[in-house]
Amino acid sequence: MRRFAMGDVSVADMAAAREARAMRQQRLLMQRGALVCLTMNIPGPHKTSPLIAIAFEEGKRLIAQTLPGAALAHELRDKTGFEAYYQAADDPLTVKRALCTVEDTTPLGRLFDIDVLTPAGDKVSREALGLPPRQCFLCGNPAFVCARSRAHSVQAMTAEIDRRILALYRERTIAHLSRAAVEALEQEARTTPKPGLVDARNCGSHPDMSLPLLLRSAHALAGYFAQCAALGFDCAEVELFPALQTAGMQAEADMLAATGGVNTHKGAVFSLGVLCAAAAQCAARFENTPQAVCRAAGERIRPAVEAHFAGLTAAHSFGERLYLQAGIRGIRGEAAEGFPSIMAVWPDFVREATQLSQQEAGVRAVIRLLSRMQDTTLLKRGGQAGQAFAQAQARRIEAAGFPEAEIEALDEAMIARNLTCGGCADLLACLYFLYATASSEQWQENLP
């Protein structure tokens, strides 16, 4: 989230801010059209906060949506409040009527104070349009009556403002994370070439799968990812893992129904589901960095994972057998440790996604992951010998600068040996997800 000043403001501060705003408006007036000034209706001495910043961004989005031809002429983020100025070529009365609709009908509209000025510097009033005065957001009476009589305490008004903003932020966060998770699975499926995996070239070592099947499976998981995000935003730590397990079992059933019984994304159901929950938790705390998300993921599930492995005496799956025989904990251990494999390749992935493309960064990330991690799907298909072969080839390709022909050759060699690296594919999807939701300014840019 963009930086802004915070702190108590005095009556003198606000008076100076109003005077400065009037001077700024005069400088920005056009010869024709309208000048729009957005500020926030925030009572009390605290005019800025992360939640108020979210509401301000929503106001800017709604103005841009309502006045698509308007240009953002100036923006201010000071401890006395946020301000945004737009120059619109339309008739001021028409502009004011459209923006009154924004103030009166949108979820946060009552928090917006949107002035419309004529070229002469006169404010267009609601009364000039035959509109009633604005209502108090607590009781519905005319706002000026409540303000004059001080009918409501600052604490009550602030609590209601925070509740309204948080409700919208939660809704948008859940939708954003769910969409990002589905798109991450789609990006992973389309990334080409990927050794032994389904991509745009072939079905890898998965004759029962195809690219369209993986895309269909990804869309079937949208509701699950939304549920994971909601759990992360709302649940206490002790409740999260059992709730994720229950949601995950239903998600696997939905996946199998969409794919005709083919296990396309079982690993991603776990890894991306955990990251969705962790990302939502971090969003609620305004800590949207990949490091914070991966760390939160580990903290939320580590106790349950440790308890699972500590109590394991008999194997009921290949992964459990692998742990009892060799101490390899697979994706559960990876997540419980805060996704160290993701963090190891993250700097290179971000740099290459920026300088080259996300597609090229993804191809290279798969090779880096394959050369470093113990992929349980690779071990299941080829044992230690298969993993040693794939890792040696991946390291050679990385040292050579990732020539595409060599990656395609490794793809053919792994297909011939019936080898695959589904764990690497799952972590690639996680990389795409984090890049879309927790990379630099990506969060604010992508939040609707």
PDB file of N, CA and C in Angstrom, residues 258-325:
ATOM      1  N   ALA A 258     -15.016 -32.455 -12.220  1.00  0.00           N
ATOM      2  CA  ALA A 258     -14.773 -31.638 -13.411  1.00  0.00           C
ATOM      3  C   ALA A 258     -13.876 -32.338 -14.413  1.00  0.00           C
ATOM      4  N   THR A 259     -13.037 -33.264 -13.931  1.00  0.00           N
ATOM      5  CA  THR A 259     -12.058 -33.895 -14.821  1.00  0.00           C
ATOM      6  C   THR A 259     -12.402 -35.347 -15.149  1.00  0.00           C
ATOM      7  N   GLY A 260     -13.547 -35.812 -14.705  1.00  0.00           N
ATOM      8  CA  GLY A 260     -13.898 -37.203 -14.967  1.00  0.00           C
ATOM      9  C   GLY A 260     -13.053 -38.180 -14.185  1.00  0.00           C
ATOM     10  N   GLY A 261     -12.638 -37.771 -12.988  1.00  0.00           N
ATOM     11  CA  GLY A 261     -11.887 -38.681 -12.130  1.00  0.00           C
ATOM     12  C   GLY A 261     -10.386 -38.563 -12.229  1.00  0.00           C
ATOM     13  N   VAL A 262      -9.863 -37.623 -13.015  1.00  0.00           N
ATOM     14  CA  VAL A 262      -8.415 -37.471 -13.172  1.00  0.00           C
ATOM     15  C   VAL A 262      -7.884 -36.517 -12.101  1.00  0.00           C
ATOM     16  N   ASN A 263      -6.830 -36.941 -11.398  1.00  0.00           N
ATOM     17  CA  ASN A 263      -6.226 -36.119 -10.350  1.00  0.00           C
ATOM     18  C   ASN A 263      -5.296 -35.091 -10.986  1.00  0.00           C
ATOM     19  N   THR A 264      -5.821 -33.931 -11.280  1.00  0.00           N
ATOM     20  CA  THR A 264      -5.051 -32.893 -11.953  1.00  0.00           C
ATOM     21  C   THR A 264      -4.336 -31.952 -10.985  1.00  0.00           C
ATOM     22  N   HIS A 265      -4.978 -31.614  -9.867  1.00  0.00           N
ATOM     23  CA  HIS A 265      -4.457 -30.537  -9.021  1.00  0.00           C
ATOM     24  C   HIS A 265      -4.514 -30.847  -7.527  1.00  0.00           C
ATOM     25  N   LYS A 266      -4.372 -32.099  -7.147  1.00  0.00           N
ATOM     26  CA  LYS A 266      -4.480 -32.427  -5.724  1.00  0.00           C
ATOM     27  C   LYS A 266      -3.411 -31.703  -4.906  1.00  0.00           C
ATOM     28  N   GLY A 267      -2.181 -31.673  -5.404  1.00  0.00           N
ATOM     29  CA  GLY A 267      -1.122 -30.979  -4.675  1.00  0.00           C
ATOM     30  C   GLY A 267      -1.371 -29.490  -4.587  1.00  0.00           C
ATOM     31  N   ALA A 268      -1.866 -28.908  -5.675  1.00  0.00           N
ATOM     32  CA  ALA A 268      -2.134 -27.472  -5.692  1.00  0.00           C
ATOM     33  C   ALA A 268      -3.310 -27.113  -4.799  1.00  0.00           C
ATOM     34  N   VAL A 269      -4.243 -28.031  -4.625  1.00  0.00           N
ATOM     35  CA  VAL A 269      -5.351 -27.780  -3.695  1.00  0.00           C
ATOM     36  C   VAL A 269      -4.785 -27.476  -2.315  1.00  0.00           C
ATOM     37  N   PHE A 270      -3.783 -28.219  -1.916  1.00  0.00           N
ATOM     38  CA  PHE A 270      -3.178 -27.984  -0.607  1.00  0.00           C
ATOM     39  C   PHE A 270      -2.318 -26.715  -0.607  1.00  0.00           C
ATOM     40  N   SER A 271      -1.333 -26.648  -1.509  1.00  0.00           N
ATOM     41  CA  SER A 271      -0.359 -25.559  -1.445  1.00  0.00           C
ATOM     42  C   SER A 271      -0.980 -24.204  -1.740  1.00  0.00           C
ATOM     43  N   LEU A 272      -1.779 -24.102  -2.804  1.00  0.00           N
ATOM     44  CA  LEU A 272      -2.408 -22.826  -3.120  1.00  0.00           C
ATOM     45  C   LEU A 272      -3.508 -22.475  -2.118  1.00  0.00           C
ATOM     46  N   GLY A 273      -4.189 -23.486  -1.597  1.00  0.00           N
ATOM     47  CA  GLY A 273      -5.205 -23.218  -0.581  1.00  0.00           C
ATOM     48  C   GLY A 273      -4.600 -22.606   0.664  1.00  0.00           C
ATOM     49  N   VAL A 274      -3.476 -23.156   1.104  1.00  0.00           N
ATOM     50  CA  VAL A 274      -2.786 -22.614   2.277  1.00  0.00           C
ATOM     51  C   VAL A 274      -2.311 -21.188   1.999  1.00  0.00           C
ATOM     52  N   LEU A 275      -1.764 -20.950   0.807  1.00  0.00           N
ATOM     53  CA  LEU A 275      -1.281 -19.609   0.476  1.00  0.00           C
ATOM     54  C   LEU A 275      -2.432 -18.610   0.361  1.00  0.00           C
ATOM     55  N   CYS A 276      -3.573 -19.045  -0.150  1.00  0.00           N
ATOM     56  CA  CYS A 276      -4.742 -18.154  -0.201  1.00  0.00           C
ATOM     57  C   CYS A 276      -5.141 -17.708   1.205  1.00  0.00           C
ATOM     58  N   ALA A 277      -5.186 -18.653   2.115  1.00  0.00           N
ATOM     59  CA  ALA A 277      -5.542 -18.319   3.496  1.00  0.00           C
ATOM     60  C   ALA A 277      -4.505 -17.392   4.112  1.00  0.00           C
ATOM     61  N   ALA A 278      -3.229 -17.691   3.890  1.00  0.00           N
ATOM     62  CA  ALA A 278      -2.168 -16.858   4.455  1.00  0.00           C
ATOM     63  C   ALA A 278      -2.170 -15.466   3.842  1.00  0.00           C
ATOM     64  N   ALA A 279      -2.416 -15.381   2.536  1.00  0.00           N
ATOM     65  CA  ALA A 279      -2.457 -14.079   1.870  1.00  0.00           C
ATOM     66  C   ALA A 279      -3.610 -13.231   2.394  1.00  0.00           C
ATOM     67  N   ALA A 280      -4.745 -13.861   2.664  1.00  0.00           N
ATOM     68  CA  ALA A 280      -5.881 -13.125   3.225  1.00  0.00           C
ATOM     69  C   ALA A 280      -5.561 -12.634   4.629  1.00  0.00           C
ATOM     70  N   GLN A 281      -4.919 -13.474   5.434  1.00  0.00           N
ATOM     71  CA  GLN A 281      -4.511 -13.058   6.773  1.00  0.00           C
ATOM     72  C   GLN A 281      -3.575 -11.861   6.696  1.00  0.00           C
ATOM     73  N   CYS A 282      -2.606 -11.910   5.788  1.00  0.00           N
ATOM     74  CA  CYS A 282      -1.663 -10.803   5.636  1.00  0.00           C
ATOM     75  C   CYS A 282      -2.361  -9.553   5.109  1.00  0.00           C
ATOM     76  N   ALA A 283      -3.331  -9.743   4.228  1.00  0.00           N
ATOM     77  CA  ALA A 283      -4.078  -8.592   3.714  1.00  0.00           C
ATOM     78  C   ALA A 283      -4.823  -7.899   4.843  1.00  0.00           C
ATOM     79  N   ALA A 284      -5.389  -8.677   5.753  1.00  0.00           N
ATOM     80  CA  ALA A 284      -6.111  -8.093   6.884  1.00  0.00           C
ATOM     81  C   ALA A 284      -5.179  -7.287   7.781  1.00  0.00           C
ATOM     82  N   ARG A 285      -3.876  -7.628   7.743  1.00  0.00           N
ATOM     83  CA  ARG A 285      -2.885  -6.904   8.555  1.00  0.00           C
ATOM     84  C   ARG A 285      -2.087  -5.916   7.715  1.00  0.00           C
ATOM     85  N   PHE A 286      -2.403  -5.815   6.418  1.00  0.00           N
ATOM     86  CA  PHE A 286      -1.705  -4.929   5.485  1.00  0.00           C
ATOM     87  C   PHE A 286      -0.220  -5.256   5.417  1.00  0.00           C
ATOM     88  N   GLU A 287       0.085  -6.554   5.380  1.00  0.00           N
ATOM     89  CA  GLU A 287       1.468  -7.029   5.258  1.00  0.00           C
ATOM     90  C   GLU A 287       1.596  -7.867   3.991  1.00  0.00           C
ATOM     91  N   ASN A 288       1.378  -7.250   2.861  1.00  0.00           N
ATOM     92  CA  ASN A 288       1.273  -8.001   1.612  1.00  0.00           C
ATOM     93  C   ASN A 288       2.626  -8.123   0.910  1.00  0.00           C
ATOM     94  N   THR A 289       3.499  -8.917   1.492  1.00  0.00           N
ATOM     95  CA  THR A 289       4.767  -9.245   0.844  1.00  0.00           C
ATOM     96  C   THR A 289       4.861 -10.756   0.718  1.00  0.00           C
ATOM     97  N   PRO A 290       5.611 -11.268  -0.261  1.00  0.00           N
ATOM     98  CA  PRO A 290       5.723 -12.732  -0.388  1.00  0.00           C
ATOM     99  C   PRO A 290       6.342 -13.369   0.844  1.00  0.00           C
ATOM    100  N   GLN A 291       7.303 -12.672   1.443  1.00  0.00           N
ATOM    101  CA  GLN A 291       7.934 -13.213   2.647  1.00  0.00           C
ATOM    102  C   GLN A 291       6.915 -13.342   3.776  1.00  0.00           C
ATOM    103  N   ALA A 292       6.085 -12.305   3.953  1.00  0.00           N
ATOM    104  CA  ALA A 292       5.086 -12.340   5.024  1.00  0.00           C
ATOM    105  C   ALA A 292       4.047 -13.427   4.771  1.00  0.00           C
ATOM    106  N   VAL A 293       3.631 -13.587   3.510  1.00  0.00           N
ATOM    107  CA  VAL A 293       2.621 -14.601   3.187  1.00  0.00           C
ATOM    108  C   VAL A 293       3.162 -16.001   3.432  1.00  0.00           C
ATOM    109  N   CYS A 294       4.377 -16.273   2.956  1.00  0.00           N
ATOM    110  CA  CYS A 294       4.950 -17.614   3.151  1.00  0.00           C
ATOM    111  C   CYS A 294       5.205 -17.883   4.622  1.00  0.00           C
ATOM    112  N   ARG A 295       5.661 -16.871   5.334  1.00  0.00           N
ATOM    113  CA  ARG A 295       5.888 -17.046   6.777  1.00  0.00           C
ATOM    114  C   ARG A 295       4.572 -17.322   7.503  1.00  0.00           C
ATOM    115  N   ALA A 296       3.523 -16.581   7.142  1.00  0.00           N
ATOM    116  CA  ALA A 296       2.218 -16.791   7.771  1.00  0.00           C
ATOM    117  C   ALA A 296       1.676 -18.176   7.463  1.00  0.00           C
ATOM    118  N   ALA A 297       1.892 -18.642   6.235  1.00  0.00           N
ATOM    119  CA  ALA A 297       1.438 -19.989   5.860  1.00  0.00           C
ATOM    120  C   ALA A 297       2.083 -21.032   6.765  1.00  0.00           C
ATOM    121  N   GLY A 298       3.395 -20.905   6.966  1.00  0.00           N
ATOM    122  CA  GLY A 298       4.087 -21.858   7.824  1.00  0.00           C
ATOM    123  C   GLY A 298       3.595 -21.808   9.251  1.00  0.00           C
ATOM    124  N   GLU A 299       3.403 -20.597   9.758  1.00  0.00           N
ATOM    125  CA  GLU A 299       2.950 -20.457  11.140  1.00  0.00           C
ATOM    126  C   GLU A 299       1.559 -21.037  11.345  1.00  0.00           C
ATOM    127  N   ARG A 300       0.696 -20.904  10.338  1.00  0.00           N
ATOM    128  CA  ARG A 300      -0.681 -21.356  10.504  1.00  0.00           C
ATOM    129  C   ARG A 300      -0.820 -22.878  10.463  1.00  0.00           C
ATOM    130  N   ILE A 301       0.046 -23.566   9.721  1.00  0.00           N
ATOM    131  CA  ILE A 301      -0.151 -25.014   9.592  1.00  0.00           C
ATOM    132  C   ILE A 301       0.942 -25.851  10.244  1.00  0.00           C
ATOM    133  N   ARG A 302       2.018 -25.212  10.691  1.00  0.00           N
ATOM    134  CA  ARG A 302       3.139 -25.986  11.244  1.00  0.00           C
ATOM    135  C   ARG A 302       2.723 -26.895  12.399  1.00  0.00           C
ATOM    136  N   PRO A 303       1.955 -26.418  13.382  1.00  0.00           N
ATOM    137  CA  PRO A 303       1.607 -27.316  14.500  1.00  0.00           C
ATOM    138  C   PRO A 303       0.890 -28.583  14.040  1.00  0.00           C
ATOM    139  N   ALA A 304      -0.055 -28.434  13.108  1.00  0.00           N
ATOM    140  CA  ALA A 304      -0.801 -29.611  12.647  1.00  0.00           C
ATOM    141  C   ALA A 304       0.094 -30.549  11.841  1.00  0.00           C
ATOM    142  N   VAL A 305       0.989 -29.988  11.018  1.00  0.00           N
ATOM    143  CA  VAL A 305       1.890 -30.828  10.227  1.00  0.00           C
ATOM    144  C   VAL A 305       2.858 -31.572  11.136  1.00  0.00           C
ATOM    145  N   GLU A 306       3.417 -30.867  12.106  1.00  0.00           N
ATOM    146  CA  GLU A 306       4.349 -31.519  13.036  1.00  0.00           C
ATOM    147  C   GLU A 306       3.648 -32.631  13.808  1.00  0.00           C
ATOM    148  N   ALA A 307       2.419 -32.369  14.233  1.00  0.00           N
ATOM    149  CA  ALA A 307       1.673 -33.389  14.970  1.00  0.00           C
ATOM    150  C   ALA A 307       1.383 -34.600  14.088  1.00  0.00           C
ATOM    151  N   HIS A 308       1.087 -34.331  12.820  1.00  0.00           N
ATOM    152  CA  HIS A 308       0.800 -35.442  11.895  1.00  0.00           C
ATOM    153  C   HIS A 308       2.008 -36.352  11.749  1.00  0.00           C
ATOM    154  N   PHE A 309       3.175 -35.766  11.497  1.00  0.00           N
ATOM    155  CA  PHE A 309       4.362 -36.603  11.281  1.00  0.00           C
ATOM    156  C   PHE A 309       4.841 -37.237  12.594  1.00  0.00           C
ATOM    157  N   ALA A 310       4.681 -36.539  13.702  1.00  0.00           N
ATOM    158  CA  ALA A 310       5.115 -37.093  14.986  1.00  0.00           C
ATOM    159  C   ALA A 310       4.304 -38.322  15.361  1.00  0.00           C
ATOM    160  N   GLY A 311       3.036 -38.354  14.974  1.00  0.00           N
ATOM    161  CA  GLY A 311       2.185 -39.488  15.325  1.00  0.00           C
ATOM    162  C   GLY A 311       2.112 -40.565  14.270  1.00  0.00           C
ATOM    163  N   LEU A 312       2.932 -40.442  13.220  1.00  0.00           N
ATOM    164  CA  LEU A 312       2.859 -41.387  12.101  1.00  0.00           C
ATOM    165  C   LEU A 312       3.650 -42.653  12.413  1.00  0.00           C
ATOM    166  N   THR A 313       2.971 -43.776  12.440  1.00  0.00           N
ATOM    167  CA  THR A 313       3.643 -45.064  12.678  1.00  0.00           C
ATOM    168  C   THR A 313       3.460 -46.044  11.534  1.00  0.00           C
ATOM    169  N   ALA A 314       2.379 -45.866  10.770  1.00  0.00           N
ATOM    170  CA  ALA A 314       2.118 -46.729   9.615  1.00  0.00           C
ATOM    171  C   ALA A 314       1.748 -45.852   8.430  1.00  0.00           C
ATOM    172  N   ALA A 315       2.233 -46.224   7.248  1.00  0.00           N
ATOM    173  CA  ALA A 315       2.015 -45.416   6.048  1.00  0.00           C
ATOM    174  C   ALA A 315       0.705 -45.793   5.374  1.00  0.00           C
ATOM    175  N   HIS A 316      -0.069 -44.775   5.010  1.00  0.00           N
ATOM    176  CA  HIS A 316      -1.316 -44.976   4.269  1.00  0.00           C
ATOM    177  C   HIS A 316      -1.255 -44.336   2.882  1.00  0.00           C
ATOM    178  N   SER A 317      -0.087 -43.779   2.537  1.00  0.00           N
ATOM    179  CA  SER A 317       0.097 -43.158   1.231  1.00  0.00           C
ATOM    180  C   SER A 317       1.577 -43.200   0.886  1.00  0.00           C
ATOM    181  N   PHE A 318       1.886 -42.915  -0.381  1.00  0.00           N
ATOM    182  CA  PHE A 318       3.294 -42.898  -0.779  1.00  0.00           C
ATOM    183  C   PHE A 318       4.060 -41.837  -0.012  1.00  0.00           C
ATOM    184  N   GLY A 319       3.441 -40.668   0.185  1.00  0.00           N
ATOM    185  CA  GLY A 319       4.113 -39.598   0.910  1.00  0.00           C
ATOM    186  C   GLY A 319       4.444 -39.996   2.336  1.00  0.00           C
ATOM    187  N   GLU A 320       3.521 -40.672   3.004  1.00  0.00           N
ATOM    188  CA  GLU A 320       3.781 -41.106   4.383  1.00  0.00           C
ATOM    189  C   GLU A 320       4.855 -42.184   4.412  1.00  0.00           C
ATOM    190  N   ARG A 321       4.838 -43.059   3.433  1.00  0.00           N
ATOM    191  CA  ARG A 321       5.879 -44.089   3.364  1.00  0.00           C
ATOM    192  C   ARG A 321       7.253 -43.455   3.134  1.00  0.00           C
ATOM    193  N   LEU A 322       7.286 -42.419   2.301  1.00  0.00           N
ATOM    194  CA  LEU A 322       8.532 -41.725   2.020  1.00  0.00           C
ATOM    195  C   LEU A 322       9.073 -41.065   3.287  1.00  0.00           C
ATOM    196  N   TYR A 323       8.171 -40.532   4.099  1.00  0.00           N
ATOM    197  CA  TYR A 323       8.620 -39.909   5.343  1.00  0.00           C
ATOM    198  C   TYR A 323       9.174 -40.955   6.302  1.00  0.00           C
ATOM    199  N   LEU A 324       8.463 -42.076   6.462  1.00  0.00           N
ATOM    200  CA  LEU A 324       8.908 -43.108   7.404  1.00  0.00           C
ATOM    201  C   LEU A 324      10.219 -43.742   6.957  1.00  0.00           C
ATOM    202  N   GLN A 325      10.449 -43.806   5.637  1.00  0.00           N
ATOM    203  CA  GLN A 325      11.666 -44.444   5.124  1.00  0.00           C
ATOM    204  C   GLN A 325      12.844 -43.484   5.045  1.00  0.00           C
TER     205      GLN A 325
END
